[in-house]
Amino acid sequence: MLVMDIRDIDLRKYLQQNHNKLNWKQKINITFEIIRALYVIHKENSIHKNLHSGNILYSQLNNQWYISDLGFSGPANKPSSCIYGNLPYIAPEVIKEIDYTFKSDIYSIGILMWEISSGHPPFINYGHNYNLAINIINGIRPKVTLKIPVEYKNLMEQCWDANPLKRPDLFTLMKKIREMNSYYQGITDDSVKTEMYDDLKLNKASNSINSKLFTSKIYQFENLPEPRNATEDEIKVFYSKLHEYNNKDNNKNNKSISKIFKAKNKKLTKMLKKLQKKNDVNNDDKNKSNPQTKGSDFDDDDDEVYHSERQDGSDSLDDI
């Protein structure tokens, strides 16, 4: 069924606002609610084709999660050779062959499970372009670095397997997440501690998410290889290179800031020398017109006022 009535908030915004307050009991329950909503859709023999956290909606009134935008695989004028969606959530076989199946929805669930566990949109520091598409095809997935329940992690990784046949069907997925949810709902809140990120390093840009980056778009990719799973070594190399790139980027920013300060200091020094030179010339004129005797007291209050007036009339220090 197509959800058209107004809900309070989508999953992405909900996680932005509440992730630090969520424990695993709550995270797993959210995952269960979303999978249950997809289960209803698949029971009607329908494929969603565009699952992402922007169209998972929460109703505070009913305390329930809903899936919206069912049936929209793109604008009516979308070329048949193109795909439509939110790239980080699109299954690799869809990126390559535009092959939508029930299992491509399961892949999107796997990415959503990671987002619920981490509180961040997937591939937040990447442009949604050919390079990201190639990485997804080659088995790169969002980095799992925080402490999560083993059974949750295993289920998530099964869902985003490059081979659709190795992903669980929705009946199996529903059964496993229901068992997991029942177990965690039986645990008292006091014994379920909130899990926080330990190792995942995100750019400062992630603090303010660009909404344009996480909207569905039309994509067309050509000459892509066959989808596969990446090896552990390939994943380590990929993220170590990303870490090095981010460090280099930070160093460039630091050097740029340093250059700015050097330039400003040079300008400040030059301006002070200019003011001092004007002051010396003025003092010489004063001495010629009103000579002072050696040893007499010299009141330089007027000179200080003069400096202030000349500074107001010249370049301001605030302009530097």
PDB file of C-alpha atoms in Angstrom:
ATOM      1  CA  MET A   1       0.000   0.000   0.000  1.00  0.00           C
ATOM      2  CA  LEU A   2       1.182   3.522  -0.748  1.00  0.00           C
ATOM      3  CA  VAL A   3       1.552   5.688   2.336  1.00  0.00           C
ATOM      4  CA  MET A   4       0.395   9.224   1.636  1.00  0.00           C
ATOM      5  CA  ASP A   5      -0.640  10.618   5.027  1.00  0.00           C
ATOM      6  CA  ILE A   6       1.735  12.837   6.967  1.00  0.00           C
ATOM      7  CA  ARG A   7       4.198  11.243   9.373  1.00  0.00           C
ATOM      8  CA  ASP A   8       6.281  13.049  11.959  1.00  0.00           C
ATOM      9  CA  ILE A   9       9.811  12.415  10.717  1.00  0.00           C
ATOM     10  CA  ASP A  10      11.872  10.197   8.408  1.00  0.00           C
ATOM     11  CA  LEU A  11      14.473   7.711   9.633  1.00  0.00           C
ATOM     12  CA  ARG A  12      17.451   9.827   8.589  1.00  0.00           C
ATOM     13  CA  LYS A  13      16.336  12.852  10.607  1.00  0.00           C
ATOM     14  CA  TYR A  14      15.214  10.642  13.481  1.00  0.00           C
ATOM     15  CA  LEU A  15      18.694   9.117  13.763  1.00  0.00           C
ATOM     16  CA  GLN A  16      20.328  12.536  13.533  1.00  0.00           C
ATOM     17  CA  GLN A  17      18.271  13.742  16.473  1.00  0.00           C
ATOM     18  CA  ASN A  18      18.105  10.619  18.630  1.00  0.00           C
ATOM     19  CA  HIS A  19      20.980   8.254  17.882  1.00  0.00           C
ATOM     20  CA  ASN A  20      23.000   9.144  20.975  1.00  0.00           C
ATOM     21  CA  LYS A  21      19.971   8.233  23.090  1.00  0.00           C
ATOM     22  CA  LEU A  22      19.317   4.856  21.457  1.00  0.00           C
ATOM     23  CA  ASN A  23      20.447   1.533  22.900  1.00  0.00           C
ATOM     24  CA  TRP A  24      20.489  -1.779  21.072  1.00  0.00           C
ATOM     25  CA  LYS A  25      17.080  -2.722  22.394  1.00  0.00           C
ATOM     26  CA  GLN A  26      15.640   0.300  20.562  1.00  0.00           C
ATOM     27  CA  LYS A  27      17.806  -0.042  17.439  1.00  0.00           C
ATOM     28  CA  ILE A  28      16.815  -3.656  16.906  1.00  0.00           C
ATOM     29  CA  ASN A  29      13.153  -2.815  17.435  1.00  0.00           C
ATOM     30  CA  ILE A  30      13.359  -0.095  14.748  1.00  0.00           C
ATOM     31  CA  THR A  31      14.989  -2.611  12.386  1.00  0.00           C
ATOM     32  CA  PHE A  32      12.250  -5.144  13.179  1.00  0.00           C
ATOM     33  CA  GLU A  33       9.477  -2.607  12.461  1.00  0.00           C
ATOM     34  CA  ILE A  34      10.998  -1.683   9.085  1.00  0.00           C
ATOM     35  CA  ILE A  35      11.493  -5.309   8.030  1.00  0.00           C
ATOM     36  CA  ARG A  36       7.930  -6.108   9.099  1.00  0.00           C
ATOM     37  CA  ALA A  37       6.655  -3.225   6.921  1.00  0.00           C
ATOM     38  CA  LEU A  38       8.642  -4.561   3.952  1.00  0.00           C
ATOM     39  CA  TYR A  39       7.307  -8.059   4.668  1.00  0.00           C
ATOM     40  CA  VAL A  40       3.769  -6.770   4.101  1.00  0.00           C
ATOM     41  CA  ILE A  41       4.841  -5.209   0.784  1.00  0.00           C
ATOM     42  CA  HIS A  42       6.532  -8.404  -0.437  1.00  0.00           C
ATOM     43  CA  LYS A  43       3.501 -10.483   0.600  1.00  0.00           C
ATOM     44  CA  GLU A  44       1.562  -8.435  -1.955  1.00  0.00           C
ATOM     45  CA  ASN A  45       4.135  -9.576  -4.543  1.00  0.00           C
ATOM     46  CA  SER A  46       5.473  -6.023  -4.866  1.00  0.00           C
ATOM     47  CA  ILE A  47       9.080  -4.795  -4.977  1.00  0.00           C
ATOM     48  CA  HIS A  48       9.801  -1.399  -3.473  1.00  0.00           C
ATOM     49  CA  LYS A  49      12.895  -0.623  -5.657  1.00  0.00           C
ATOM     50  CA  ASN A  50      13.947   2.520  -3.764  1.00  0.00           C
ATOM     51  CA  LEU A  51      14.368   1.811  -0.056  1.00  0.00           C
ATOM     52  CA  HIS A  52      16.415   4.384   1.839  1.00  0.00           C
ATOM     53  CA  SER A  53      16.208   6.233   5.147  1.00  0.00           C
ATOM     54  CA  GLY A  54      14.485   9.220   3.551  1.00  0.00           C
ATOM     55  CA  ASN A  55      11.334   7.221   2.841  1.00  0.00           C
ATOM     56  CA  ILE A  56      11.167   5.277   6.099  1.00  0.00           C
ATOM     57  CA  LEU A  57       8.710   7.321   8.172  1.00  0.00           C
ATOM     58  CA  TYR A  58       7.973   7.378  11.888  1.00  0.00           C
ATOM     59  CA  SER A  59       4.582   8.191  13.398  1.00  0.00           C
ATOM     60  CA  GLN A  60       4.873   9.413  16.964  1.00  0.00           C
ATOM     61  CA  LEU A  61       1.112   9.092  17.390  1.00  0.00           C
ATOM     62  CA  ASN A  62       1.128   5.355  16.644  1.00  0.00           C
ATOM     63  CA  ASN A  63       4.758   4.768  17.649  1.00  0.00           C
ATOM     64  CA  GLN A  64       5.229   2.851  14.406  1.00  0.00           C
ATOM     65  CA  TRP A  65       7.485   2.889  11.346  1.00  0.00           C
ATOM     66  CA  TYR A  66       6.137   2.966   7.787  1.00  0.00           C
ATOM     67  CA  ILE A  67       7.605   2.657   4.304  1.00  0.00           C
ATOM     68  CA  SER A  68       6.612   5.335   1.795  1.00  0.00           C
ATOM     69  CA  ASP A  69       7.072   5.879  -1.974  1.00  0.00           C
ATOM     70  CA  LEU A  70       6.121   2.335  -2.923  1.00  0.00           C
ATOM     71  CA  GLY A  71       5.992   1.833  -6.671  1.00  0.00           C
ATOM     72  CA  PHE A  72       8.117   4.821  -7.653  1.00  0.00           C
ATOM     73  CA  SER A  73      11.110   3.526  -9.594  1.00  0.00           C
ATOM     74  CA  GLY A  74      11.669   6.929 -11.131  1.00  0.00           C
ATOM     75  CA  PRO A  75      10.064   9.694 -13.163  1.00  0.00           C
ATOM     76  CA  ALA A  76       7.745   8.658 -15.976  1.00  0.00           C
ATOM     77  CA  ASN A  77      10.218   9.946 -18.588  1.00  0.00           C
ATOM     78  CA  LYS A  78      13.190   8.011 -17.138  1.00  0.00           C
ATOM     79  CA  PRO A  79      15.071   6.173 -19.930  1.00  0.00           C
ATOM     80  CA  SER A  80      14.868   2.386 -19.661  1.00  0.00           C
ATOM     81  CA  SER A  81      18.680   2.188 -19.656  1.00  0.00           C
ATOM     82  CA  CYS A  82      18.892   4.225 -16.441  1.00  0.00           C
ATOM     83  CA  ILE A  83      18.299   3.461 -12.793  1.00  0.00           C
ATOM     84  CA  TYR A  84      16.596   5.686 -10.264  1.00  0.00           C
ATOM     85  CA  GLY A  85      17.332   5.746  -6.571  1.00  0.00           C
ATOM     86  CA  ASN A  86      19.689   6.685  -3.764  1.00  0.00           C
ATOM     87  CA  LEU A  87      23.027   5.210  -4.862  1.00  0.00           C
ATOM     88  CA  PRO A  88      24.455   3.937  -1.519  1.00  0.00           C
ATOM     89  CA  TYR A  89      21.302   1.826  -1.008  1.00  0.00           C
ATOM     90  CA  ILE A  90      21.086   0.374  -4.535  1.00  0.00           C
ATOM     91  CA  ALA A  91      22.062  -3.288  -4.948  1.00  0.00           C
ATOM     92  CA  PRO A  92      25.111  -3.925  -7.172  1.00  0.00           C
ATOM     93  CA  GLU A  93      23.163  -6.091  -9.631  1.00  0.00           C
ATOM     94  CA  VAL A  94      20.722  -3.211 -10.118  1.00  0.00           C
ATOM     95  CA  ILE A  95      23.583  -0.770 -10.715  1.00  0.00           C
ATOM     96  CA  LYS A  96      24.995  -3.092 -13.387  1.00  0.00           C
ATOM     97  CA  GLU A  97      21.951  -4.717 -14.982  1.00  0.00           C
ATOM     98  CA  ILE A  98      18.938  -2.690 -13.737  1.00  0.00           C
ATOM     99  CA  ASP A  99      17.707  -5.995 -12.328  1.00  0.00           C
ATOM    100  CA  TYR A 100      15.161  -5.257  -9.590  1.00  0.00           C
ATOM    101  CA  THR A 101      14.112  -8.266  -7.507  1.00  0.00           C
ATOM    102  CA  PHE A 102      12.898  -8.996  -4.000  1.00  0.00           C
ATOM    103  CA  LYS A 103      16.557  -9.592  -3.136  1.00  0.00           C
ATOM    104  CA  SER A 104      17.529  -6.072  -4.233  1.00  0.00           C
ATOM    105  CA  ASP A 105      15.166  -4.789  -1.527  1.00  0.00           C
ATOM    106  CA  ILE A 106      16.941  -7.103   0.951  1.00  0.00           C
ATOM    107  CA  TYR A 107      20.255  -5.476   0.006  1.00  0.00           C
ATOM    108  CA  SER A 108      18.791  -2.065   0.867  1.00  0.00           C
ATOM    109  CA  ILE A 109      17.677  -3.457   4.234  1.00  0.00           C
ATOM    110  CA  GLY A 110      21.287  -4.436   4.946  1.00  0.00           C
ATOM    111  CA  ILE A 111      22.449  -0.859   4.314  1.00  0.00           C
ATOM    112  CA  LEU A 112      19.606   0.465   6.477  1.00  0.00           C
ATOM    113  CA  MET A 113      20.673  -1.888   9.276  1.00  0.00           C
ATOM    114  CA  TRP A 114      24.153  -0.337   9.151  1.00  0.00           C
ATOM    115  CA  GLU A 115      22.660   3.168   9.218  1.00  0.00           C
ATOM    116  CA  ILE A 116      20.513   2.323  12.243  1.00  0.00           C
ATOM    117  CA  SER A 117      23.529   0.854  14.038  1.00  0.00           C
ATOM    118  CA  SER A 118      25.823   3.793  13.278  1.00  0.00           C
ATOM    119  CA  GLY A 119      23.453   6.756  13.175  1.00  0.00           C
ATOM    120  CA  HIS A 120      25.056   8.016   9.942  1.00  0.00           C
ATOM    121  CA  PRO A 121      23.957   7.762   6.304  1.00  0.00           C
ATOM    122  CA  PRO A 122      26.099   5.281   4.318  1.00  0.00           C
ATOM    123  CA  PHE A 123      29.104   6.590   2.367  1.00  0.00           C
ATOM    124  CA  ILE A 124      28.528  10.073   3.747  1.00  0.00           C
ATOM    125  CA  ASN A 125      31.975  11.299   2.630  1.00  0.00           C
ATOM    126  CA  TYR A 126      31.616  10.132  -0.963  1.00  0.00           C
ATOM    127  CA  GLY A 127      30.105  11.722  -4.028  1.00  0.00           C
ATOM    128  CA  HIS A 128      27.276   9.755  -5.588  1.00  0.00           C
ATOM    129  CA  ASN A 129      29.025   9.069  -8.862  1.00  0.00           C
ATOM    130  CA  TYR A 130      30.752   6.447 -11.019  1.00  0.00           C
ATOM    131  CA  ASN A 131      33.547   5.911  -8.475  1.00  0.00           C
ATOM    132  CA  LEU A 132      31.085   5.010  -5.726  1.00  0.00           C
ATOM    133  CA  ALA A 133      29.199   2.736  -8.138  1.00  0.00           C
ATOM    134  CA  ILE A 134      32.446   0.891  -8.981  1.00  0.00           C
ATOM    135  CA  ASN A 135      33.288   0.514  -5.292  1.00  0.00           C
ATOM    136  CA  ILE A 136      29.848  -0.954  -4.555  1.00  0.00           C
ATOM    137  CA  ILE A 137      30.183  -3.331  -7.527  1.00  0.00           C
ATOM    138  CA  ASN A 138      33.606  -4.402  -6.198  1.00  0.00           C
ATOM    139  CA  GLY A 139      32.187  -5.256  -2.794  1.00  0.00           C
ATOM    140  CA  ILE A 140      32.972  -2.167  -0.724  1.00  0.00           C
ATOM    141  CA  ARG A 141      30.366  -1.648   1.987  1.00  0.00           C
ATOM    142  CA  PRO A 142      30.064   0.869   4.836  1.00  0.00           C
ATOM    143  CA  LYS A 143      32.764   0.213   7.418  1.00  0.00           C
ATOM    144  CA  VAL A 144      31.641  -1.725  10.476  1.00  0.00           C
ATOM    145  CA  THR A 145      33.807  -0.463  13.331  1.00  0.00           C
ATOM    146  CA  LEU A 146      31.637  -0.112  16.397  1.00  0.00           C
ATOM    147  CA  LYS A 147      30.604  -2.811  18.839  1.00  0.00           C
ATOM    148  CA  ILE A 148      27.424  -4.404  17.588  1.00  0.00           C
ATOM    149  CA  PRO A 149      25.725  -7.714  18.439  1.00  0.00           C
ATOM    150  CA  VAL A 150      27.317 -10.530  16.436  1.00  0.00           C
ATOM    151  CA  GLU A 151      23.962 -11.872  15.244  1.00  0.00           C
ATOM    152  CA  TYR A 152      22.945  -8.381  14.025  1.00  0.00           C
ATOM    153  CA  LYS A 153      26.261  -7.907  12.187  1.00  0.00           C
ATOM    154  CA  ASN A 154      26.054 -11.330  10.540  1.00  0.00           C
ATOM    155  CA  LEU A 155      22.484 -10.750   9.381  1.00  0.00           C
ATOM    156  CA  MET A 156      23.364  -7.298   8.036  1.00  0.00           C
ATOM    157  CA  GLU A 157      26.328  -8.662   6.050  1.00  0.00           C
ATOM    158  CA  GLN A 158      24.209 -11.496   4.648  1.00  0.00           C
ATOM    159  CA  CYS A 159      21.703  -8.916   3.413  1.00  0.00           C
ATOM    160  CA  TRP A 160      24.319  -6.888   1.521  1.00  0.00           C
ATOM    161  CA  ASP A 161      26.136  -9.865  -0.030  1.00  0.00           C
ATOM    162  CA  ALA A 162      27.063  -9.202  -3.668  1.00  0.00           C
ATOM    163  CA  ASN A 163      25.368 -12.453  -4.690  1.00  0.00           C
ATOM    164  CA  PRO A 164      21.573 -12.069  -4.431  1.00  0.00           C
ATOM    165  CA  LEU A 165      21.203 -15.838  -3.980  1.00  0.00           C
ATOM    166  CA  LYS A 166      23.192 -15.666  -0.742  1.00  0.00           C
ATOM    167  CA  ARG A 167      20.936 -13.016   0.752  1.00  0.00           C
ATOM    168  CA  PRO A 168      18.160 -14.277   3.035  1.00  0.00           C
ATOM    169  CA  ASP A 169      14.628 -14.242   1.702  1.00  0.00           C
ATOM    170  CA  LEU A 170      12.255 -11.979   3.583  1.00  0.00           C
ATOM    171  CA  PHE A 171      10.605 -14.858   5.452  1.00  0.00           C
ATOM    172  CA  THR A 172      13.985 -15.953   6.874  1.00  0.00           C
ATOM    173  CA  LEU A 173      14.980 -12.350   7.555  1.00  0.00           C
ATOM    174  CA  MET A 174      11.701 -11.692   9.350  1.00  0.00           C
ATOM    175  CA  LYS A 175      12.090 -14.842  11.458  1.00  0.00           C
ATOM    176  CA  LYS A 176      15.653 -13.964  12.546  1.00  0.00           C
ATOM    177  CA  ILE A 177      14.972 -10.319  13.347  1.00  0.00           C
ATOM    178  CA  ARG A 178      11.807 -11.256  15.278  1.00  0.00           C
ATOM    179  CA  GLU A 179      13.798 -13.692  17.433  1.00  0.00           C
ATOM    180  CA  MET A 180      16.472 -11.079  17.984  1.00  0.00           C
ATOM    181  CA  ASN A 181      13.908  -8.433  18.862  1.00  0.00           C
ATOM    182  CA  SER A 182      12.076 -10.733  21.286  1.00  0.00           C
ATOM    183  CA  TYR A 183      15.334 -11.433  23.098  1.00  0.00           C
ATOM    184  CA  TYR A 184      16.294  -7.757  23.410  1.00  0.00           C
ATOM    185  CA  GLN A 185      12.816  -6.618  24.415  1.00  0.00           C
ATOM    186  CA  GLY A 186      13.062  -9.031  27.332  1.00  0.00           C
ATOM    187  CA  ILE A 187      16.158  -7.256  28.632  1.00  0.00           C
ATOM    188  CA  THR A 188      15.709  -4.371  31.071  1.00  0.00           C
ATOM    189  CA  ASP A 189      16.696  -0.914  29.825  1.00  0.00           C
ATOM    190  CA  ASP A 190      19.276  -0.560  32.605  1.00  0.00           C
ATOM    191  CA  SER A 191      21.232  -3.563  31.330  1.00  0.00           C
ATOM    192  CA  VAL A 192      21.337  -2.367  27.701  1.00  0.00           C
ATOM    193  CA  LYS A 193      23.957   0.337  27.402  1.00  0.00           C
ATOM    194  CA  THR A 194      23.932   2.877  24.602  1.00  0.00           C
ATOM    195  CA  GLU A 195      26.652   2.038  22.056  1.00  0.00           C
ATOM    196  CA  MET A 196      28.726   4.879  20.628  1.00  0.00           C
ATOM    197  CA  TYR A 197      31.244   5.076  17.788  1.00  0.00           C
ATOM    198  CA  ASP A 198      34.805   4.314  18.808  1.00  0.00           C
ATOM    199  CA  ASP A 199      36.909   4.194  15.662  1.00  0.00           C
ATOM    200  CA  LEU A 200      34.929   5.480  12.704  1.00  0.00           C
ATOM    201  CA  LYS A 201      36.394   8.804  11.600  1.00  0.00           C
ATOM    202  CA  LEU A 202      33.967  10.999   9.719  1.00  0.00           C
ATOM    203  CA  ASN A 203      34.759  14.368   8.216  1.00  0.00           C
ATOM    204  CA  LYS A 204      33.388  17.428   9.967  1.00  0.00           C
ATOM    205  CA  ALA A 205      31.089  17.798   6.992  1.00  0.00           C
ATOM    206  CA  SER A 206      29.080  14.886   8.357  1.00  0.00           C
ATOM    207  CA  ASN A 207      27.836  17.061  11.207  1.00  0.00           C
ATOM    208  CA  SER A 208      25.640  18.928   8.773  1.00  0.00           C
ATOM    209  CA  ILE A 209      24.323  16.459   6.218  1.00  0.00           C
ATOM    210  CA  ASN A 210      23.771  17.772   2.717  1.00  0.00           C
ATOM    211  CA  SER A 211      20.159  16.826   1.989  1.00  0.00           C
ATOM    212  CA  LYS A 212      20.743  17.156  -1.773  1.00  0.00           C
ATOM    213  CA  LEU A 213      23.351  14.398  -1.610  1.00  0.00           C
ATOM    214  CA  PHE A 214      20.874  11.948  -0.104  1.00  0.00           C
ATOM    215  CA  THR A 215      17.986  12.248  -2.523  1.00  0.00           C
ATOM    216  CA  SER A 216      17.022   9.846  -5.290  1.00  0.00           C
ATOM    217  CA  LYS A 217      18.401  10.602  -8.744  1.00  0.00           C
ATOM    218  CA  ILE A 218      18.643   9.082 -12.199  1.00  0.00           C
ATOM    219  CA  TYR A 219      21.914   7.245 -12.909  1.00  0.00           C
ATOM    220  CA  GLN A 220      23.369   5.621 -15.993  1.00  0.00           C
ATOM    221  CA  PHE A 221      26.551   3.557 -15.724  1.00  0.00           C
ATOM    222  CA  GLU A 222      28.241   1.608 -18.502  1.00  0.00           C
ATOM    223  CA  ASN A 223      30.972  -1.031 -18.806  1.00  0.00           C
ATOM    224  CA  LEU A 224      30.770  -2.135 -15.189  1.00  0.00           C
ATOM    225  CA  PRO A 225      32.359  -5.417 -14.031  1.00  0.00           C
ATOM    226  CA  GLU A 226      30.424  -8.274 -12.467  1.00  0.00           C
ATOM    227  CA  PRO A 227      29.433  -7.623  -8.832  1.00  0.00           C
ATOM    228  CA  ARG A 228      31.560  -9.426  -6.251  1.00  0.00           C
ATOM    229  CA  ASN A 229      32.394  -9.429  -2.564  1.00  0.00           C
ATOM    230  CA  ALA A 230      35.591  -7.680  -1.530  1.00  0.00           C
ATOM    231  CA  THR A 231      38.206  -9.578   0.457  1.00  0.00           C
ATOM    232  CA  GLU A 232      39.143  -8.440   3.959  1.00  0.00           C
ATOM    233  CA  ASP A 233      42.517  -7.244   2.648  1.00  0.00           C
ATOM    234  CA  GLU A 234      40.841  -5.197  -0.100  1.00  0.00           C
ATOM    235  CA  ILE A 235      38.540  -3.580   2.442  1.00  0.00           C
ATOM    236  CA  LYS A 236      41.485  -2.745   4.735  1.00  0.00           C
ATOM    237  CA  VAL A 237      43.444  -1.231   1.831  1.00  0.00           C
ATOM    238  CA  PHE A 238      40.426   0.797   0.692  1.00  0.00           C
ATOM    239  CA  TYR A 239      39.774   2.350   4.096  1.00  0.00           C
ATOM    240  CA  SER A 240      43.467   2.877   4.875  1.00  0.00           C
ATOM    241  CA  LYS A 241      43.802   4.825   1.618  1.00  0.00           C
ATOM    242  CA  LEU A 242      40.705   6.804   2.546  1.00  0.00           C
ATOM    243  CA  HIS A 243      42.252   7.569   5.946  1.00  0.00           C
ATOM    244  CA  GLU A 244      45.492   8.728   4.276  1.00  0.00           C
ATOM    245  CA  TYR A 245      43.513  10.883   1.849  1.00  0.00           C
ATOM    246  CA  ASN A 246      41.594  12.524   4.688  1.00  0.00           C
ATOM    247  CA  ASN A 247      44.847  13.195   6.561  1.00  0.00           C
ATOM    248  CA  LYS A 248      46.399  14.760   3.452  1.00  0.00           C
ATOM    249  CA  ASP A 249      43.271  16.838   3.001  1.00  0.00           C
ATOM    250  CA  ASN A 250      43.505  18.008   6.619  1.00  0.00           C
ATOM    251  CA  ASN A 251      47.193  18.839   6.144  1.00  0.00           C
ATOM    252  CA  LYS A 252      46.343  20.875   3.054  1.00  0.00           C
ATOM    253  CA  ASN A 253      43.723  22.763   5.034  1.00  0.00           C
ATOM    254  CA  ASN A 254      46.229  23.403   7.821  1.00  0.00           C
ATOM    255  CA  LYS A 255      48.813  24.657   5.315  1.00  0.00           C
ATOM    256  CA  SER A 256      46.213  26.913   3.721  1.00  0.00           C
ATOM    257  CA  ILE A 257      45.324  28.353   7.124  1.00  0.00           C
ATOM    258  CA  SER A 258      49.026  28.840   7.864  1.00  0.00           C
ATOM    259  CA  LYS A 259      49.507  30.696   4.576  1.00  0.00           C
ATOM    260  CA  ILE A 260      46.545  32.930   5.362  1.00  0.00           C
ATOM    261  CA  PHE A 261      47.996  33.824   8.751  1.00  0.00           C
ATOM    262  CA  LYS A 262      51.435  34.468   7.222  1.00  0.00           C
ATOM    263  CA  ALA A 263      49.894  36.717   4.597  1.00  0.00           C
ATOM    264  CA  LYS A 264      47.908  38.587   7.237  1.00  0.00           C
ATOM    265  CA  ASN A 265      51.001  38.974   9.436  1.00  0.00           C
ATOM    266  CA  LYS A 266      52.978  40.397   6.522  1.00  0.00           C
ATOM    267  CA  LYS A 267      50.194  42.856   5.799  1.00  0.00           C
ATOM    268  CA  LEU A 268      50.007  43.818   9.470  1.00  0.00           C
ATOM    269  CA  THR A 269      53.786  44.335   9.696  1.00  0.00           C
ATOM    270  CA  LYS A 270      53.787  46.410   6.528  1.00  0.00           C
ATOM    271  CA  MET A 271      50.944  48.580   7.802  1.00  0.00           C
ATOM    272  CA  LEU A 272      52.602  49.132  11.196  1.00  0.00           C
ATOM    273  CA  LYS A 273      55.849  50.152   9.485  1.00  0.00           C
ATOM    274  CA  LYS A 274      53.868  52.585   7.351  1.00  0.00           C
ATOM    275  CA  LEU A 275      52.228  54.088  10.436  1.00  0.00           C
ATOM    276  CA  GLN A 276      55.584  54.315  12.224  1.00  0.00           C
ATOM    277  CA  LYS A 277      57.120  56.111   9.255  1.00  0.00           C
ATOM    278  CA  LYS A 278      54.263  58.630   9.225  1.00  0.00           C
ATOM    279  CA  ASN A 279      54.702  59.097  12.949  1.00  0.00           C
ATOM    280  CA  ASP A 280      58.445  59.754  12.584  1.00  0.00           C
ATOM    281  CA  VAL A 281      57.854  62.345   9.866  1.00  0.00           C
ATOM    282  CA  ASN A 282      55.231  64.060  12.000  1.00  0.00           C
ATOM    283  CA  ASN A 283      57.522  64.133  15.030  1.00  0.00           C
ATOM    284  CA  ASP A 284      60.288  65.696  12.948  1.00  0.00           C
ATOM    285  CA  ASP A 285      57.875  68.432  11.847  1.00  0.00           C
ATOM    286  CA  LYS A 286      56.847  69.036  15.470  1.00  0.00           C
ATOM    287  CA  ASN A 287      60.429  69.245  16.657  1.00  0.00           C
ATOM    288  CA  LYS A 288      61.266  71.800  14.002  1.00  0.00           C
ATOM    289  CA  SER A 289      58.298  74.039  14.835  1.00  0.00           C
ATOM    290  CA  ASN A 290      58.402  73.536  18.632  1.00  0.00           C
ATOM    291  CA  PRO A 291      61.895  72.475  19.770  1.00  0.00           C
ATOM    292  CA  GLN A 292      62.129  70.709  23.163  1.00  0.00           C
ATOM    293  CA  THR A 293      64.986  71.099  25.625  1.00  0.00           C
ATOM    294  CA  LYS A 294      66.893  68.013  26.687  1.00  0.00           C
ATOM    295  CA  GLY A 295      65.681  66.448  29.888  1.00  0.00           C
ATOM    296  CA  SER A 296      62.252  68.065  29.781  1.00  0.00           C
ATOM    297  CA  ASP A 297      59.127  65.925  30.255  1.00  0.00           C
ATOM    298  CA  PHE A 298      57.403  65.004  27.005  1.00  0.00           C
ATOM    299  CA  ASP A 299      53.675  64.340  27.114  1.00  0.00           C
ATOM    300  CA  ASP A 300      52.911  61.865  24.302  1.00  0.00           C
ATOM    301  CA  ASP A 301      49.146  61.742  24.869  1.00  0.00           C
ATOM    302  CA  ASP A 302      48.615  63.855  21.754  1.00  0.00           C
ATOM    303  CA  ASP A 303      50.764  61.454  19.799  1.00  0.00           C
ATOM    304  CA  GLU A 304      48.618  58.525  20.918  1.00  0.00           C
ATOM    305  CA  VAL A 305      45.487  60.387  19.861  1.00  0.00           C
ATOM    306  CA  TYR A 306      47.160  61.191  16.576  1.00  0.00           C
ATOM    307  CA  HIS A 307      47.909  57.511  15.990  1.00  0.00           C
ATOM    308  CA  SER A 308      44.307  56.609  16.673  1.00  0.00           C
ATOM    309  CA  GLU A 309      43.067  59.225  14.228  1.00  0.00           C
ATOM    310  CA  ARG A 310      45.522  58.213  11.543  1.00  0.00           C
ATOM    311  CA  GLN A 311      44.617  54.566  12.006  1.00  0.00           C
ATOM    312  CA  ASP A 312      40.957  55.397  11.539  1.00  0.00           C
ATOM    313  CA  GLY A 313      41.809  57.191   8.336  1.00  0.00           C
ATOM    314  CA  SER A 314      44.048  54.433   6.982  1.00  0.00           C
ATOM    315  CA  ASP A 315      43.643  50.682   6.618  1.00  0.00           C
ATOM    316  CA  SER A 316      41.811  49.229   9.613  1.00  0.00           C
ATOM    317  CA  LEU A 317      43.304  46.299  11.493  1.00  0.00           C
ATOM    318  CA  ASP A 318      39.874  44.691  11.315  1.00  0.00           C
ATOM    319  CA  ASP A 319      40.203  44.611   7.530  1.00  0.00           C
ATOM    320  CA  ILE A 320      43.214  42.333   7.673  1.00  0.00           C
TER     321      ILE A 320
END
